[in-house]
Coordinates of C-alpha atoms and ligand atoms in Angstrom, one line a residue:
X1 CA -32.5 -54.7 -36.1
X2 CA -33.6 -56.7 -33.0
X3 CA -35.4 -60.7 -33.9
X4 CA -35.1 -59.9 -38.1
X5 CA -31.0 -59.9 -37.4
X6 CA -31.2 -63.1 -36.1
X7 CA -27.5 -64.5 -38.2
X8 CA -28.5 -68.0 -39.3
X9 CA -26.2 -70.9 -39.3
X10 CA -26.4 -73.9 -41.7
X11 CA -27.1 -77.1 -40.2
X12 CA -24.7 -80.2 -40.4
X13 CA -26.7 -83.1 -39.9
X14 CA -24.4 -86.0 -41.0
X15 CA -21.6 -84.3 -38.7
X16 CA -23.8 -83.6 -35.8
X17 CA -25.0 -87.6 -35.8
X18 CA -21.1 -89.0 -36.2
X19 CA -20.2 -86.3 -33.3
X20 CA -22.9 -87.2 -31.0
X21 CA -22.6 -91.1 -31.5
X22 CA -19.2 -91.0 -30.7
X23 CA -19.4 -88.5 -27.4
X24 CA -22.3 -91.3 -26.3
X25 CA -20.2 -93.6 -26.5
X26 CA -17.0 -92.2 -25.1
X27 CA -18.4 -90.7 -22.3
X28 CA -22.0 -92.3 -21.2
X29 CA -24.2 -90.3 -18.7
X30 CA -21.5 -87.6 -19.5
X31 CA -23.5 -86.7 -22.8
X32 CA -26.8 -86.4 -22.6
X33 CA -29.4 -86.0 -25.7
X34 CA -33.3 -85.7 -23.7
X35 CA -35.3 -82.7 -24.7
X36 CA -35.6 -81.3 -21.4
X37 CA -31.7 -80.9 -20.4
X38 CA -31.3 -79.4 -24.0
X39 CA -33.8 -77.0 -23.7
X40 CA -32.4 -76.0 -20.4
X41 CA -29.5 -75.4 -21.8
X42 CA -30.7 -72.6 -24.3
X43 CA -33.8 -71.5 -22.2
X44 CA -31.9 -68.4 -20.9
X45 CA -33.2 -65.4 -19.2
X46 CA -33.5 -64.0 -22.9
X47 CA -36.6 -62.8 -24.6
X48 CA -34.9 -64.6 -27.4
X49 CA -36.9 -67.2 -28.7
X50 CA -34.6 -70.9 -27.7
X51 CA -32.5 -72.5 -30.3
X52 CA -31.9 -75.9 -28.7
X53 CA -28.5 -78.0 -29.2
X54 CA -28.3 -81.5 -30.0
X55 CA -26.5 -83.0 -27.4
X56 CA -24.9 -81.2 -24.1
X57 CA -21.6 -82.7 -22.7
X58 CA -20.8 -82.2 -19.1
X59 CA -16.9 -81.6 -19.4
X60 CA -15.0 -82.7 -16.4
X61 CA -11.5 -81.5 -17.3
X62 CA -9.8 -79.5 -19.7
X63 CA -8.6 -82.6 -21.3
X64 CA -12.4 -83.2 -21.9
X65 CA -13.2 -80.2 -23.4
X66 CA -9.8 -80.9 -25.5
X67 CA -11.4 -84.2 -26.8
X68 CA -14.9 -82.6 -27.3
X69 CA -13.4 -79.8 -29.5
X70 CA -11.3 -81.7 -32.1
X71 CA -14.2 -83.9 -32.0
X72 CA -16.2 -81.0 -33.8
X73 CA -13.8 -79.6 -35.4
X74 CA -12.8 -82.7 -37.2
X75 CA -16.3 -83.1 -37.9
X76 CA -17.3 -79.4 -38.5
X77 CA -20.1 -79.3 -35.9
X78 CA -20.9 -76.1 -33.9
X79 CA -20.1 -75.9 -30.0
X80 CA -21.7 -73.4 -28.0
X81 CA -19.7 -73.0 -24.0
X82 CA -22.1 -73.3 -21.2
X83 CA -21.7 -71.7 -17.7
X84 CA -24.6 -71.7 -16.1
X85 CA -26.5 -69.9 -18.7
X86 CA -27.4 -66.3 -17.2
X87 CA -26.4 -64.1 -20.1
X88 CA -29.4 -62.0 -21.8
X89 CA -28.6 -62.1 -25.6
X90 CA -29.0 -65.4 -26.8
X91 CA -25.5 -66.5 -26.6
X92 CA -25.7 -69.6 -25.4
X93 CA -28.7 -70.4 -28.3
X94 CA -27.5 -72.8 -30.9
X95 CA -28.9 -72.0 -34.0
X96 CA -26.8 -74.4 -36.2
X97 CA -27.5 -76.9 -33.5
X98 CA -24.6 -78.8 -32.3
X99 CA -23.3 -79.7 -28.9
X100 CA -23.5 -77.6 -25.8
X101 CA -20.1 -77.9 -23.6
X102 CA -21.0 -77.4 -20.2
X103 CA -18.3 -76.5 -17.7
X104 CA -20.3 -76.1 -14.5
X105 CA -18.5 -79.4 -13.1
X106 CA -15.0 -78.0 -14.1
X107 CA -15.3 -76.0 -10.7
X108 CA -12.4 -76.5 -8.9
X109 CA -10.4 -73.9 -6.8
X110 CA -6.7 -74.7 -8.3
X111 CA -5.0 -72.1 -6.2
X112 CA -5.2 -69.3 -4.2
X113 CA -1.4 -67.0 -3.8
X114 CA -3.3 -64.6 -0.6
X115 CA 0.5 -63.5 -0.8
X116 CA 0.0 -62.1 -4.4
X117 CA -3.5 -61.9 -4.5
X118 CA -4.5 -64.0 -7.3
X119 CA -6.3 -67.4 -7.2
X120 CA -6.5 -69.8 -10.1
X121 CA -9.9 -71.2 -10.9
X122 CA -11.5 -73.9 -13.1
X123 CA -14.3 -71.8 -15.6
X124 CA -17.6 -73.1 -13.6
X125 CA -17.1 -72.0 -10.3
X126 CA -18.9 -69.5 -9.5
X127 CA -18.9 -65.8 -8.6
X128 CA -20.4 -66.8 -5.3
X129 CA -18.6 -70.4 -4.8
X130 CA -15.9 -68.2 -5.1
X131 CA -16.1 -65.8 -2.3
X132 CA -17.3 -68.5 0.1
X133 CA -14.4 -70.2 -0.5
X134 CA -12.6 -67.1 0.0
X135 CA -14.0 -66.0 3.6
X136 CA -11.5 -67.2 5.5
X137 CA -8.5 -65.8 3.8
X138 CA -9.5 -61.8 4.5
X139 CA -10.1 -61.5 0.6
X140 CA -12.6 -61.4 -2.1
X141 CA -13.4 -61.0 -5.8
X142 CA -15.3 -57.9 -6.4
X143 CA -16.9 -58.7 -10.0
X144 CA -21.0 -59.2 -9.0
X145 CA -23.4 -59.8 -12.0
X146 CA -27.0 -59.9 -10.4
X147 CA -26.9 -63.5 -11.1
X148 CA -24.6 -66.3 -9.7
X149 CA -22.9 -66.5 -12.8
X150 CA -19.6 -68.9 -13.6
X151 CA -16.2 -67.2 -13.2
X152 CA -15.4 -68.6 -16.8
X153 CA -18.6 -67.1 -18.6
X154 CA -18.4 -63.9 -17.0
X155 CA -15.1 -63.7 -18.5
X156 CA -16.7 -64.7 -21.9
X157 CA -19.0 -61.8 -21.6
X158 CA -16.6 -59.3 -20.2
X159 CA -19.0 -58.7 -17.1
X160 CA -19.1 -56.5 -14.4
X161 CA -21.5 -55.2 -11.8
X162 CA -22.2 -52.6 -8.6
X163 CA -18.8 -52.7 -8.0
X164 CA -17.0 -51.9 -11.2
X165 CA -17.0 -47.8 -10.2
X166 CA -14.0 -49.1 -7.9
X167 CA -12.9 -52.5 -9.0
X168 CA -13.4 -52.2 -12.7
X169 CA -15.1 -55.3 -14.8
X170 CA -13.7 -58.9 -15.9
X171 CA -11.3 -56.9 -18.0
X172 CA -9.4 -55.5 -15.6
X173 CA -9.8 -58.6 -13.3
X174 CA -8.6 -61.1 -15.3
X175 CA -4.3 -61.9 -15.3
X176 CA -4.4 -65.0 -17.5
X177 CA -6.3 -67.7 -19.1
X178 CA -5.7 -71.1 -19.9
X179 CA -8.4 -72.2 -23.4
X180 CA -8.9 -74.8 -25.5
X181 CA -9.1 -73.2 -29.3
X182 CA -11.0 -74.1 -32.2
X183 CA -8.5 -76.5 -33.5
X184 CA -8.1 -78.4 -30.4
X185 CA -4.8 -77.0 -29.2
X186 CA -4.3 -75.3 -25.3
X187 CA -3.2 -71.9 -25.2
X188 CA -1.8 -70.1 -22.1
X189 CA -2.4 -66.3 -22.4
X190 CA -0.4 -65.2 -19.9
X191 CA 1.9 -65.8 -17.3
X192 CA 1.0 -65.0 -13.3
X193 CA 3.0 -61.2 -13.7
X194 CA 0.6 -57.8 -12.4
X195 CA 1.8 -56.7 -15.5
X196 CA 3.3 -57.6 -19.0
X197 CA 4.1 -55.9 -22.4
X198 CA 4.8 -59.6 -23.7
X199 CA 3.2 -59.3 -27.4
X200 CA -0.7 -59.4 -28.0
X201 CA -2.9 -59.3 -25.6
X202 CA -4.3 -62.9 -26.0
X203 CA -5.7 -62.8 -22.9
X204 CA -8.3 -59.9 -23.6
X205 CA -8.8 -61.1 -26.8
X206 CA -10.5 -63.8 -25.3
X207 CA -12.5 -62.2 -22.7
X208 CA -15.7 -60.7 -23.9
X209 CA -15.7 -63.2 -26.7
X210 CA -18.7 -65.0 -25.8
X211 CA -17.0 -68.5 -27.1
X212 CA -17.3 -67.5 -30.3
X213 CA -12.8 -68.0 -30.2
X214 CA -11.9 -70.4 -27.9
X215 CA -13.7 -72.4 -24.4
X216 CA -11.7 -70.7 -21.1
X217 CA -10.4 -73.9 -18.9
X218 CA -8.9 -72.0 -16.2
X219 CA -9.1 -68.2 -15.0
X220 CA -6.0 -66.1 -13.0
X221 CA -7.9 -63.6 -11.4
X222 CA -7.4 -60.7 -9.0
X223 CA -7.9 -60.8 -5.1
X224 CA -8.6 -57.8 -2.9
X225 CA -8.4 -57.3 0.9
X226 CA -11.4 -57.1 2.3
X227 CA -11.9 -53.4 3.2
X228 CA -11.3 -52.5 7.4
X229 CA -14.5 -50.3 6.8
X230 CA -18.0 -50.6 4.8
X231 CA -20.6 -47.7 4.9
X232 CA -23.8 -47.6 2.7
X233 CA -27.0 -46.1 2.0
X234 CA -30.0 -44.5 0.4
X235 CA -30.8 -41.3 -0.8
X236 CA -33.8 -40.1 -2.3
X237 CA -34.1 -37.2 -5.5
X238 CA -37.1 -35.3 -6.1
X239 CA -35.9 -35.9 -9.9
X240 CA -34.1 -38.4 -12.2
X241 CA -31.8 -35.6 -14.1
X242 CA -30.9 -34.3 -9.6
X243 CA -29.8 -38.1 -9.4
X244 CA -28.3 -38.4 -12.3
X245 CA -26.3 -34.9 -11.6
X246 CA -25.4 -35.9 -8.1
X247 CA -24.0 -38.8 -9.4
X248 CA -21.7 -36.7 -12.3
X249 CA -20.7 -35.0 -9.7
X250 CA -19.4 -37.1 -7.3
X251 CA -17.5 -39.0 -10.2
X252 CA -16.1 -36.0 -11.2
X253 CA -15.1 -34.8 -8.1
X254 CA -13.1 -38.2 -7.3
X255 CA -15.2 -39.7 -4.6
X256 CA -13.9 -43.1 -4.6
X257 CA -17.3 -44.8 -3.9
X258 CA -17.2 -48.5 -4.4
X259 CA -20.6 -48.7 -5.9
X260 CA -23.5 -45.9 -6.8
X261 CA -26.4 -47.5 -8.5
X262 CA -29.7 -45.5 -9.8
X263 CA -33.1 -47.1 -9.6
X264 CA -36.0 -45.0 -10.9
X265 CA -38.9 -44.2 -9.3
X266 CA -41.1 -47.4 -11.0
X267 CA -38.2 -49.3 -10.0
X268 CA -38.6 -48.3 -6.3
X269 CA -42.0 -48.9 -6.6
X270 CA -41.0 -52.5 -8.2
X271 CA -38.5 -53.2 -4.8
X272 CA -40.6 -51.7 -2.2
X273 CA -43.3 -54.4 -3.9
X274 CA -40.9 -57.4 -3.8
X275 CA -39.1 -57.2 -1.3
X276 CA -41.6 -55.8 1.1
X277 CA -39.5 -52.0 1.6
X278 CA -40.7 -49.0 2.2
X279 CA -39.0 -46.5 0.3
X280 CA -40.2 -43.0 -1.2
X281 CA -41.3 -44.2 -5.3
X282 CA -38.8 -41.4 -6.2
X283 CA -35.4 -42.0 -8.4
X284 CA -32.9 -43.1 -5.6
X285 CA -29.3 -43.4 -5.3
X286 CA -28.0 -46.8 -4.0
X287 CA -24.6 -45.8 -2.4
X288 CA -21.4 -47.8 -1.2
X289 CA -18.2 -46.8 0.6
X290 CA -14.8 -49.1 1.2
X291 CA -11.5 -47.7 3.3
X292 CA -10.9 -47.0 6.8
X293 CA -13.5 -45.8 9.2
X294 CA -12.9 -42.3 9.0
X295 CA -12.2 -42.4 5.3
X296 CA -16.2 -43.7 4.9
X297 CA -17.3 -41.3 6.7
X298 CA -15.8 -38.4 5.0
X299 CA -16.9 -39.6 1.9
X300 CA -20.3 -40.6 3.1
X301 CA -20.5 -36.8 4.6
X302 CA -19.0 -35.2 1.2
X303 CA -21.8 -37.2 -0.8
X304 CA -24.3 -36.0 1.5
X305 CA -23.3 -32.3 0.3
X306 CA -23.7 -33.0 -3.0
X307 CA -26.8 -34.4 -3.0
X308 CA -28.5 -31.9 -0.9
X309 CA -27.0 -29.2 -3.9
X310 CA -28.9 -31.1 -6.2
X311 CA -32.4 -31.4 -3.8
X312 CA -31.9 -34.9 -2.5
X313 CA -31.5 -36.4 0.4
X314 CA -31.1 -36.6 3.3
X315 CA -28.5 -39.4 2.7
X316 CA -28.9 -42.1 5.4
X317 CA -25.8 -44.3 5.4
X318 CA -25.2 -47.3 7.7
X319 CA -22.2 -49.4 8.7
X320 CA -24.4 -52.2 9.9
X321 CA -23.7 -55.4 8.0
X322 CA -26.8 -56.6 8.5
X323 CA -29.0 -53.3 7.2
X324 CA -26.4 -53.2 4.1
X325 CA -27.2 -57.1 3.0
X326 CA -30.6 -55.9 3.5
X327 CA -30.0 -53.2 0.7
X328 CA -27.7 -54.8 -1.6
X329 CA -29.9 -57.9 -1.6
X330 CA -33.0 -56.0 -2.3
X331 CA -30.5 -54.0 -5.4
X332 CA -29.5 -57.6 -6.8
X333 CA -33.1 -58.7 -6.7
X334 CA -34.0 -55.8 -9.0
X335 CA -34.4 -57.4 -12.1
X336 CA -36.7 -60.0 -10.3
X337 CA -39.0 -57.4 -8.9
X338 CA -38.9 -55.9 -12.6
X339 CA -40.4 -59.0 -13.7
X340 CA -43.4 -59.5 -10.7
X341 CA -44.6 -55.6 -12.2
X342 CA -46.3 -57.6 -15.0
X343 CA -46.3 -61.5 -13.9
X344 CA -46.4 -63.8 -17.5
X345 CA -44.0 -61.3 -19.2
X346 CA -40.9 -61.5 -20.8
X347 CA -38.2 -59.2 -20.0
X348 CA -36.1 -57.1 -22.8
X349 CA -33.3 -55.8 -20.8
X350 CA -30.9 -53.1 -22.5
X351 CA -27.6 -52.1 -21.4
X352 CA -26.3 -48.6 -22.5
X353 CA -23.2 -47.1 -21.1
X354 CA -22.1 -43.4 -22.3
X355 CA -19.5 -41.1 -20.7
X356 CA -20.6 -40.1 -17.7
X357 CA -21.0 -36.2 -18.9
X358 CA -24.1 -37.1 -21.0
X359 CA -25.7 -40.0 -18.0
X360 CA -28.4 -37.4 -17.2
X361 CA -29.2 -36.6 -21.0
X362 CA -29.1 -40.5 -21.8
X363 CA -31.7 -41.4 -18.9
X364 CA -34.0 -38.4 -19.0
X365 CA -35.0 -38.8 -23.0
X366 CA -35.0 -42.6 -22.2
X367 CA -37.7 -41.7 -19.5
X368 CA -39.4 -39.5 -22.0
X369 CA -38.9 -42.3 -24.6
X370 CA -40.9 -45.2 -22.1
X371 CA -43.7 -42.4 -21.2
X372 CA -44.0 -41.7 -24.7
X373 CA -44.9 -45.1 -25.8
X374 CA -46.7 -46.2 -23.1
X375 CA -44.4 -48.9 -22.2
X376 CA -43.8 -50.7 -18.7
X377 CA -39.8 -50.3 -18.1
X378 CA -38.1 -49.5 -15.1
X379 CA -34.4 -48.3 -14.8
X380 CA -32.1 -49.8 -12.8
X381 CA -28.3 -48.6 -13.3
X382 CA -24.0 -48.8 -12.2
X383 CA -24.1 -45.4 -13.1
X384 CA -20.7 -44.9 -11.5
X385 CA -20.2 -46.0 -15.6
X386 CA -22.3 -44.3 -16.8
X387 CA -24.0 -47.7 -17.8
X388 CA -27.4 -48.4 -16.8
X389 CA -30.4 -51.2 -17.7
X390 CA -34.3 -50.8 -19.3
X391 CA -36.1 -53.7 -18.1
X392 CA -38.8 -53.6 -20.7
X393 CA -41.4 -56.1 -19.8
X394 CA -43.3 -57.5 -22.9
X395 CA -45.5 -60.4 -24.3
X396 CA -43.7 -62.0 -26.4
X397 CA -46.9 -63.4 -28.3
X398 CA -48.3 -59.8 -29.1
X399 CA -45.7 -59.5 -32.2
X400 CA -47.2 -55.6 -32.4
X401 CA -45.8 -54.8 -29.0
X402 CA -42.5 -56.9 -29.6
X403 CA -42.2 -54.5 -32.8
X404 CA -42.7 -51.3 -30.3
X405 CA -40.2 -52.9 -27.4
X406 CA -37.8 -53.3 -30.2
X407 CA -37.8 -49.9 -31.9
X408 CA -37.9 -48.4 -28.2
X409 CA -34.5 -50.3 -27.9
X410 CA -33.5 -49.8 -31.6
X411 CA -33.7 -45.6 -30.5
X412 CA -32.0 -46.4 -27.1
X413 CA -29.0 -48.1 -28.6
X414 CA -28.4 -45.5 -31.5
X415 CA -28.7 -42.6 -28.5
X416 CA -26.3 -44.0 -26.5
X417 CA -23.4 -44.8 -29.9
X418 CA -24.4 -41.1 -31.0
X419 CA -23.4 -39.7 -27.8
X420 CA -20.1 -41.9 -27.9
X421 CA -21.1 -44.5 -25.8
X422 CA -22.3 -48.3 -26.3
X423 CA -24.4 -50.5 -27.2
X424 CA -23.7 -53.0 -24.6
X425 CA -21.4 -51.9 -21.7
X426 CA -21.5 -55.4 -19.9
X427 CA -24.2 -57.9 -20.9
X428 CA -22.1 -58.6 -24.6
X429 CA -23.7 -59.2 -27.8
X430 CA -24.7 -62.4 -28.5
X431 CA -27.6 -62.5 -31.3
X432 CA -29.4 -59.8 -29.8
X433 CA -27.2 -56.7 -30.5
X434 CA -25.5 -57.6 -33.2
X435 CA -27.1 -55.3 -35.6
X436 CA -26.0 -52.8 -33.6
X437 CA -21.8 -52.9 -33.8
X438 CA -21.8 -51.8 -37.4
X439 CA -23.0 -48.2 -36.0
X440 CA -20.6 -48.3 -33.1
X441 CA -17.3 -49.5 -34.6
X442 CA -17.7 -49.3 -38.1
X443 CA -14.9 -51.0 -40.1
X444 CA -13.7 -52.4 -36.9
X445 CA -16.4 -55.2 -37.8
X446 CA -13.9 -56.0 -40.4
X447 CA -11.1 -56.7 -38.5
X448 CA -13.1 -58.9 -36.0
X449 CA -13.9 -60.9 -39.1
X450 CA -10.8 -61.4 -40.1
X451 CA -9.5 -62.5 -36.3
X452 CA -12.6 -64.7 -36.4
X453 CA -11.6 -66.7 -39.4
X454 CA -8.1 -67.0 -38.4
X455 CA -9.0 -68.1 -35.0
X456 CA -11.6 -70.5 -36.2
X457 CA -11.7 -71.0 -40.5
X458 CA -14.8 -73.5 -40.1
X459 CA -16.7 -71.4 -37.7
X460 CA -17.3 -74.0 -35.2
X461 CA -17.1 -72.2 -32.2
X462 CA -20.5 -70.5 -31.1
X463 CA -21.2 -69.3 -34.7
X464 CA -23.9 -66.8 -35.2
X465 CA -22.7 -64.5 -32.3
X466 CA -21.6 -61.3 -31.9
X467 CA -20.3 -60.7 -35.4
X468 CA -23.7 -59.5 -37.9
X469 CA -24.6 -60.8 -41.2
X470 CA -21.6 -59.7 -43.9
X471 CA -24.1 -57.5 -45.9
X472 CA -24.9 -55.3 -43.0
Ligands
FAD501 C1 -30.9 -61.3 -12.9 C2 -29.7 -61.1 -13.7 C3 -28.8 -60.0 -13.5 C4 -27.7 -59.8 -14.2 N1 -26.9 -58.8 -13.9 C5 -25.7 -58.6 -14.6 C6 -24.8 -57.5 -14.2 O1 -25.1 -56.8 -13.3 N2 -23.7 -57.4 -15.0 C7 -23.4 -58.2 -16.0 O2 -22.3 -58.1 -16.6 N3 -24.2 -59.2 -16.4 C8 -25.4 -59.4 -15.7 N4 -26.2 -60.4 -16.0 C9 -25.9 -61.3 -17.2 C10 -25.1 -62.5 -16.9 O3 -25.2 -62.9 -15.5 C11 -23.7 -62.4 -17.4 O4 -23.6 -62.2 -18.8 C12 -22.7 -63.5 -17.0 O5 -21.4 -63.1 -17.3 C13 -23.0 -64.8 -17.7 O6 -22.3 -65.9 -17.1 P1 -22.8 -67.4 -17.2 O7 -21.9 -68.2 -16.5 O8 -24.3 -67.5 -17.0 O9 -22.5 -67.6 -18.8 P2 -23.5 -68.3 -19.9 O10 -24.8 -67.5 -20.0 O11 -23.5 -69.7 -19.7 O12 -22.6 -68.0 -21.2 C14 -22.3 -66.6 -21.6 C15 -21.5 -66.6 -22.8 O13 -20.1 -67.1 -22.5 C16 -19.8 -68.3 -23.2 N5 -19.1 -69.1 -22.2 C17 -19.5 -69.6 -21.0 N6 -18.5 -70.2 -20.4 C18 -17.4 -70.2 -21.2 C19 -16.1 -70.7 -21.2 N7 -15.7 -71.3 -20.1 N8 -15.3 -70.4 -22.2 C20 -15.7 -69.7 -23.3 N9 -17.0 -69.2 -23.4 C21 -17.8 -69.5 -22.4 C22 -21.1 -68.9 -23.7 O14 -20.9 -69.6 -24.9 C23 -21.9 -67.6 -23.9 O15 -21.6 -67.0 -25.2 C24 -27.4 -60.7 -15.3 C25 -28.2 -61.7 -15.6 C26 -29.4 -61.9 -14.8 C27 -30.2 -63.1 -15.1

């Protein structure tokens, strides 16, 4: 598992010169070719060694992307879709080489129905674009990766973030798509309907399909009112299985928090550090609340409960906008302060999820697991989801502690698929967790094989993703 897995993907090098001749000269400044915008294009926030394309195209319009795609396919060259190049597996590597289609300039707001509240969106605007654009109209979009990521790769990845507990992830958020697919030809998944029973679901076919199907040219997304009332706050546990109860708990009992993130106590120590806090170093419990005034504060107060049955607290909760930012800005800079714990590192970051019943199991034998082999990992986690993150910091030069890293990940993965859960719960698959679906879904590999083919017969469209080598 881990680097070894690594699915190769032959090169084409008569196609890729025709393909990128003719994009240079279609399109000028449009396609570029230097070493430095092409490495910037697969230099991710991976540990994943960069696989650089040969050419990246700035697509301007889904007629563009149209031209681009037939382009390659006619030619058989591989196109990886760019966003803004956040994910964490290696999806946006190219390992066949072939042209990167970036969509960051596709990122216009089409339409926005407050009425029905839905908005249509061009792929590269982003998360945060978004809800600036959105400010005045009482509404936002709830979906909040720690990066700024773009609507349309978020999508790709079947994201989510702090708020999924309430909102749910891309999957839930997404009403249709508009895509250009491997042969060149524009699908529309869905009409703009809540709901439809109107055949296969094309439209969730394509999210959380990292490109490897089709590049997303326009999103339909769900809008929410902005809630009247926001409460939030901290609460310490002397331990992380009396967090991790607390938080099974309050799922269980239906508290309808909005977010309820876990942060061990090294990442405490790491926020405190970085964003110049001063919080106990004990496990902690990142809380949200969104209703009507008295409806925070019931739940605030019923939360409190719980967590003083469990030995933590006290639960200081705020409406203050300002003292919240503070908080959820110090949360989102998590993985950041992860990385200033050992400065020249790389970071492996996992992404378990398992039913919430077995969350406390899943983190305290992880915890165990990092003590054990003296490795420098804090926890951050939605555990709402029962999904939560190892950043495990490493030097990728010291191929003896890459090996360790990777086994530590290798036992994580296989504890969270043996107690029914996943491998990835939001980041996706890319080249880094491939290895992996085999033990989760078995012979569902199969049937992803045989969509993949159909979808795409000349595997031009981010090939060496998601699906593992055919004898694993
Ligand atoms: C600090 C940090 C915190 C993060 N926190 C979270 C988190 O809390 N939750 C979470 O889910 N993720 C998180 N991520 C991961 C990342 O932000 C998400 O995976 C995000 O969805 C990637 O979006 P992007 O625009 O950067 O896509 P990219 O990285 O550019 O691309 C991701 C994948 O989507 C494909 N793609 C991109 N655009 C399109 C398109 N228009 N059509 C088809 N395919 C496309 C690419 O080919 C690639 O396979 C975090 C990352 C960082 C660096």
């Amino acid at each position: 598992m881990g680097l070894a897995e690594l699915v190769g993907v032959e090169r084409n090098e008569s196609g890729i010169t025709v393909v990128a001749g003719k994009l240079a000269a279609r399109f000028g400044e449009r396609f570029q070719t230097g070493e430095a915008i092409r490495r910037q294009h697969a230099h991710t926030t991976s540990y994943i060694p960069s696989q650089l394309p040969d050419g990246v195209f700035f697509a301007a319009s889904e007629a563009d992307v149209q031209e681009a795609v037939e382009l390659c396919a006619m030619h058989r060259v591989p196109i990886v879709p760019f966003g803004t190049g956040t994910s964490l597996e290696g999806q946006v590597n190219a390992p066949g080489g072939g042209i990167s289609v970036d969509l960051s300039r596709m990122n216009r707001v089409v339409a926005v129905h407050a009425e029905d509240l839905d908005c249509t969106i061009e792929p590269g605007v982003t998360r945060e674009d978004l809800n600036a654009y959105l400010r005045d109209t009482g509404l936002f979009f709830p979906i909040d990766p720690g990066a700024n990521a773009s609507l349309g790769g978020m999508a790709s990845t079947r994201a989510s973030g702090t708020n999924a507990v309430r909102y749910g992830t891309m999957r839930d958020n997404v009403i249709s798509l508009r895509a250009v697919m491997p042969d060149g030809r524009v699908v529309q998944t869905a009409r703009r309907a809540r709901k439809s029973s109107a055949g296969y679901d094309l439209t969730r076919l394509l999210i959380g399909a990292e490109g490897t199907l089709g590049i997303i040219t326009e999103l339909t997304l769900k809008l929410y009112g902005i809630p009247q009332a926001i409460s939030g706050g901290v609460c310490q546990f002397p331990s992380i299985e009396a967090a991790c109860q607390t938080v099974i708990a309050t799922i269980q009992m239906g508290i309808p928090v909005a977010r309820i993130e876990l942060i061990n106590a090294l990442g405490m120590r790491s926020i405190n550090a970085y964003s110049k806090l001063d919080y106990g170093e004990s496990p902690c419990l990142f809380i949200e609340f969104h209703g009507s005034e008295s409806g925070v504060a019931e739940q605030a107060q019923s939360f409190g409960e719980i967590a003083d049955e469990f030995g933590g607290g006290p639960f200081q909760w705020t409406n203050v906008a300002e003292d919240r930012a503070k908080l959820w800005k110090a949360r989102h800079n998590a993985y950041w302060a992860g990385m200033a714990l050992r400065p020249g590192a790389s970071a492996l970051i996992t992404d378990v999820c398992v039913p919430i019943s077995r969350l406390a199991e899943c983190i305290t034998e992880t915890e165990n697991d990092i003590a054990a082999n003296g490795l420098i990992a804090p926890i951050v986690g939605h555990v709402g989801d029962g999904n939560f993150h190892v950043q495990v910091m490493i030097d990728t030069e010291d191929r003896g502690e890459v090996e360790r890293a990777e086994a530590f990940v290798g036992r994580l993965n296989m504890r969270a698929i043996g107690m029914d859960g996943t491998c990835t719960g939001e980041h996706g698959v890319g080249q880094g967790k491939s290895g992996y679906l085999v033990h989760e879904l078995g012979s569902g590999i199969d049937y992803m094989r045989t969509i993949k083919a159909a979808l795409d017969p000349h595997n031009i469209m981010n090939p060496g993703k998601i699906l593992p080598r055919a004898h694993s």
